[in-house]
Amino acid sequence: MKIIEWAQKMSVQVAEIDDQHKKLVEIINAAFSIENPSENRKKFEPILNDLIEFTRVHFSTEEKYFDKFNYAEKDEHIEEHLKLIDAVLKFKDGFDSGKCDCEPFLSFLRDWLAEHLLKMDQKYIECFKANGLE
Ligand SMILES: [Fe+2]
Ligand SMILES: [Fe+2]
């Protein structure tokens, strides 16, 4: 079952970034698809690692363009990215020490991503377009 679906209204009109967003959606769905993660830690762990790694790749892609184009709302945006990375690493720490409160974490992640794509990421479209990115 898909828990989150990428939708056209989430598009930031840049193929490279839309593809990364789709991949994040895919990783979250893969995590959700594991039943009883606390008993299936071996299956859950690589997905969690993928999530951490790919989130970093994605955020640094956006932030590279913020720098390049001198994006006005760069600081607020990076702040939101940092908060998410923090939350994910905190969860990972707990997971590594044997805890797995996975459901609330995944729900948080799903809501965070949907909201971020629909609001925060939409704001840079104009700037990225003005700088010729597509
Ligand atoms: Fe993004
Ligand atoms: Fe972002």
PDB file of C-alpha atoms and ligand atoms in Angstrom:
ATOM      1  CA  MET A   1       0.000   0.000   0.000  1.00  0.00           C
ATOM      2  CA  LYS A   2       1.222   3.457  -0.863  1.00  0.00           C
ATOM      3  CA  ILE A   3       1.099   5.808   2.059  1.00  0.00           C
ATOM      4  CA  ILE A   4       2.198   8.880   0.162  1.00  0.00           C
ATOM      5  CA  GLU A   5       1.996   9.576  -3.533  1.00  0.00           C
ATOM      6  CA  TRP A   6       3.878  12.139  -5.522  1.00  0.00           C
ATOM      7  CA  ALA A   7       1.391  14.422  -7.260  1.00  0.00           C
ATOM      8  CA  GLN A   8       1.773  16.939 -10.054  1.00  0.00           C
ATOM      9  CA  LYS A   9       0.943  19.770  -7.648  1.00  0.00           C
ATOM     10  CA  MET A  10       4.168  18.873  -5.812  1.00  0.00           C
ATOM     11  CA  SER A  11       6.247  19.534  -8.905  1.00  0.00           C
ATOM     12  CA  VAL A  12       8.940  22.187  -8.636  1.00  0.00           C
ATOM     13  CA  GLN A  13       9.280  22.232 -12.424  1.00  0.00           C
ATOM     14  CA  VAL A  14      12.867  21.032 -12.339  1.00  0.00           C
ATOM     15  CA  ALA A  15      13.214  17.420 -13.547  1.00  0.00           C
ATOM     16  CA  GLU A  16      16.286  16.617 -11.440  1.00  0.00           C
ATOM     17  CA  ILE A  17      14.577  17.742  -8.235  1.00  0.00           C
ATOM     18  CA  ASP A  18      11.174  16.207  -9.036  1.00  0.00           C
ATOM     19  CA  ASP A  19      12.970  12.891  -9.587  1.00  0.00           C
ATOM     20  CA  GLN A  20      14.660  13.174  -6.203  1.00  0.00           C
ATOM     21  CA  HIS A  21      11.333  13.972  -4.528  1.00  0.00           C
ATOM     22  CA  LYS A  22       9.791  10.913  -6.209  1.00  0.00           C
ATOM     23  CA  LYS A  23      12.613   8.778  -4.892  1.00  0.00           C
ATOM     24  CA  LEU A  24      12.081  10.090  -1.343  1.00  0.00           C
ATOM     25  CA  VAL A  25       8.389   9.233  -1.663  1.00  0.00           C
ATOM     26  CA  GLU A  26       9.403   5.752  -2.807  1.00  0.00           C
ATOM     27  CA  ILE A  27      11.737   5.239   0.167  1.00  0.00           C
ATOM     28  CA  ILE A  28       9.031   6.310   2.625  1.00  0.00           C
ATOM     29  CA  ASN A  29       6.544   3.933   1.006  1.00  0.00           C
ATOM     30  CA  ALA A  30       9.099   1.130   1.195  1.00  0.00           C
ATOM     31  CA  ALA A  31       9.566   1.803   4.911  1.00  0.00           C
ATOM     32  CA  PHE A  32       5.804   1.781   5.467  1.00  0.00           C
ATOM     33  CA  SER A  33       5.445  -1.481   3.606  1.00  0.00           C
ATOM     34  CA  ILE A  34       7.405  -3.387   6.244  1.00  0.00           C
ATOM     35  CA  GLU A  35       5.094  -5.035   8.698  1.00  0.00           C
ATOM     36  CA  ASN A  36       6.180  -5.018  12.298  1.00  0.00           C
ATOM     37  CA  PRO A  37       9.454  -3.176  11.800  1.00  0.00           C
ATOM     38  CA  SER A  38      10.446  -3.841  15.395  1.00  0.00           C
ATOM     39  CA  GLU A  39      10.505  -7.554  14.591  1.00  0.00           C
ATOM     40  CA  ASN A  40      11.833  -7.022  11.102  1.00  0.00           C
ATOM     41  CA  ARG A  41      14.742  -4.828  11.976  1.00  0.00           C
ATOM     42  CA  LYS A  42      16.963  -6.396   9.337  1.00  0.00           C
ATOM     43  CA  LYS A  43      14.530  -5.351   6.617  1.00  0.00           C
ATOM     44  CA  PHE A  44      13.895  -1.932   8.046  1.00  0.00           C
ATOM     45  CA  GLU A  45      17.486  -0.939   8.641  1.00  0.00           C
ATOM     46  CA  PRO A  46      18.686  -0.670   5.001  1.00  0.00           C
ATOM     47  CA  ILE A  47      15.648   1.437   4.148  1.00  0.00           C
ATOM     48  CA  LEU A  48      16.381   3.725   7.058  1.00  0.00           C
ATOM     49  CA  ASN A  49      19.980   4.036   5.873  1.00  0.00           C
ATOM     50  CA  ASP A  50      18.784   4.790   2.333  1.00  0.00           C
ATOM     51  CA  LEU A  51      16.507   7.433   3.706  1.00  0.00           C
ATOM     52  CA  ILE A  52      19.318   9.143   5.606  1.00  0.00           C
ATOM     53  CA  GLU A  53      21.720   8.986   2.709  1.00  0.00           C
ATOM     54  CA  PHE A  54      19.284  10.108   0.055  1.00  0.00           C
ATOM     55  CA  THR A  55      17.825  12.889   2.178  1.00  0.00           C
ATOM     56  CA  ARG A  56      21.341  14.288   2.475  1.00  0.00           C
ATOM     57  CA  VAL A  57      21.883  14.032  -1.290  1.00  0.00           C
ATOM     58  CA  HIS A  58      18.589  15.763  -1.973  1.00  0.00           C
ATOM     59  CA  PHE A  59      19.005  18.586   0.529  1.00  0.00           C
ATOM     60  CA  SER A  60      22.498  19.314  -0.707  1.00  0.00           C
ATOM     61  CA  THR A  61      21.187  19.481  -4.291  1.00  0.00           C
ATOM     62  CA  GLU A  62      18.634  22.137  -3.348  1.00  0.00           C
ATOM     63  CA  GLU A  63      21.135  23.987  -1.174  1.00  0.00           C
ATOM     64  CA  LYS A  64      23.723  24.010  -3.949  1.00  0.00           C
ATOM     65  CA  TYR A  65      21.231  25.942  -6.093  1.00  0.00           C
ATOM     66  CA  PHE A  66      20.328  28.253  -3.197  1.00  0.00           C
ATOM     67  CA  ASP A  67      23.985  29.260  -3.048  1.00  0.00           C
ATOM     68  CA  LYS A  68      24.443  29.438  -6.762  1.00  0.00           C
ATOM     69  CA  PHE A  69      21.373  31.634  -7.298  1.00  0.00           C
ATOM     70  CA  ASN A  70      21.671  33.538  -4.041  1.00  0.00           C
ATOM     71  CA  TYR A  71      18.151  32.499  -3.083  1.00  0.00           C
ATOM     72  CA  ALA A  72      16.563  35.042  -0.727  1.00  0.00           C
ATOM     73  CA  GLU A  73      14.827  32.493   1.542  1.00  0.00           C
ATOM     74  CA  LYS A  74      17.835  30.231   1.776  1.00  0.00           C
ATOM     75  CA  ASP A  75      18.357  30.466   5.548  1.00  0.00           C
ATOM     76  CA  GLU A  76      14.775  29.559   6.550  1.00  0.00           C
ATOM     77  CA  HIS A  77      14.784  26.733   4.066  1.00  0.00           C
ATOM     78  CA  ILE A  78      18.081  25.256   5.246  1.00  0.00           C
ATOM     79  CA  GLU A  79      16.799  25.526   8.818  1.00  0.00           C
ATOM     80  CA  GLU A  80      13.847  23.260   7.892  1.00  0.00           C
ATOM     81  CA  HIS A  81      16.192  20.768   6.257  1.00  0.00           C
ATOM     82  CA  LEU A  82      18.392  20.694   9.354  1.00  0.00           C
ATOM     83  CA  LYS A  83      15.416  20.071  11.631  1.00  0.00           C
ATOM     84  CA  LEU A  84      14.389  17.082   9.548  1.00  0.00           C
ATOM     85  CA  ILE A  85      17.907  15.623   9.470  1.00  0.00           C
ATOM     86  CA  ASP A  86      18.019  16.054  13.242  1.00  0.00           C
ATOM     87  CA  ALA A  87      14.727  14.216  13.731  1.00  0.00           C
ATOM     88  CA  VAL A  88      15.801  11.368  11.444  1.00  0.00           C
ATOM     89  CA  LEU A  89      19.175  10.977  13.172  1.00  0.00           C
ATOM     90  CA  LYS A  90      17.487  10.981  16.567  1.00  0.00           C
ATOM     91  CA  PHE A  91      15.194   8.212  15.414  1.00  0.00           C
ATOM     92  CA  LYS A  92      18.181   6.307  14.022  1.00  0.00           C
ATOM     93  CA  ASP A  93      19.982   6.587  17.385  1.00  0.00           C
ATOM     94  CA  GLY A  94      16.950   5.106  19.113  1.00  0.00           C
ATOM     95  CA  PHE A  95      16.668   2.406  16.481  1.00  0.00           C
ATOM     96  CA  ASP A  96      20.329   1.485  16.884  1.00  0.00           C
ATOM     97  CA  SER A  97      19.873   1.150  20.610  1.00  0.00           C
ATOM     98  CA  GLY A  98      16.989  -1.269  20.151  1.00  0.00           C
ATOM     99  CA  LYS A  99      13.955   1.005  20.100  1.00  0.00           C
ATOM    100  CA  CYS A 100      11.622   1.058  17.146  1.00  0.00           C
ATOM    101  CA  ASP A 101       8.743   3.416  17.507  1.00  0.00           C
ATOM    102  CA  CYS A 102       8.431   3.256  13.739  1.00  0.00           C
ATOM    103  CA  GLU A 103       4.792   4.089  13.027  1.00  0.00           C
ATOM    104  CA  PRO A 104       4.760   7.578  14.558  1.00  0.00           C
ATOM    105  CA  PHE A 105       8.125   8.320  12.987  1.00  0.00           C
ATOM    106  CA  LEU A 106       6.974   7.291   9.517  1.00  0.00           C
ATOM    107  CA  SER A 107       3.751   9.274   9.861  1.00  0.00           C
ATOM    108  CA  PHE A 108       5.769  12.294  10.879  1.00  0.00           C
ATOM    109  CA  LEU A 109       8.063  11.776   7.890  1.00  0.00           C
ATOM    110  CA  ARG A 110       5.177  11.426   5.449  1.00  0.00           C
ATOM    111  CA  ASP A 111       3.494  14.589   6.736  1.00  0.00           C
ATOM    112  CA  TRP A 112       6.753  16.513   6.792  1.00  0.00           C
ATOM    113  CA  LEU A 113       7.563  15.628   3.193  1.00  0.00           C
ATOM    114  CA  ALA A 114       4.085  16.372   1.830  1.00  0.00           C
ATOM    115  CA  GLU A 115       3.998  19.718   3.594  1.00  0.00           C
ATOM    116  CA  HIS A 116       7.553  20.624   2.611  1.00  0.00           C
ATOM    117  CA  LEU A 117       6.977  19.795  -1.059  1.00  0.00           C
ATOM    118  CA  LEU A 118       3.705  21.676  -1.194  1.00  0.00           C
ATOM    119  CA  LYS A 119       4.882  24.770   0.645  1.00  0.00           C
ATOM    120  CA  MET A 120       8.585  25.351   1.229  1.00  0.00           C
ATOM    121  CA  ASP A 121       9.924  23.829  -1.991  1.00  0.00           C
ATOM    122  CA  GLN A 122       7.309  25.627  -4.099  1.00  0.00           C
ATOM    123  CA  LYS A 123       8.781  28.939  -3.007  1.00  0.00           C
ATOM    124  CA  TYR A 124      12.070  28.537  -4.860  1.00  0.00           C
ATOM    125  CA  ILE A 125      10.477  27.754  -8.249  1.00  0.00           C
ATOM    126  CA  GLU A 126      10.437  31.366  -9.339  1.00  0.00           C
ATOM    127  CA  CYS A 127      14.080  31.907  -8.395  1.00  0.00           C
ATOM    128  CA  PHE A 128      15.256  28.658 -10.006  1.00  0.00           C
ATOM    129  CA  LYS A 129      13.292  29.421 -13.192  1.00  0.00           C
ATOM    130  CA  ALA A 130      14.627  32.955 -13.340  1.00  0.00           C
ATOM    131  CA  ASN A 131      18.106  31.434 -13.290  1.00  0.00           C
ATOM    132  CA  GLY A 132      17.308  29.135 -16.174  1.00  0.00           C
ATOM    133  CA  LEU A 133      16.994  25.841 -14.297  1.00  0.00           C
ATOM    134  CA  GLU A 134      14.544  23.336 -15.755  1.00  0.00           C
TER     135      GLU A 134
HETATM  136 FE    FE B   1      12.947  19.150  -1.618  1.00  0.00          FE
HETATM  137 FE    FE B   2      13.607  21.630   0.566  1.00  0.00          FE
END
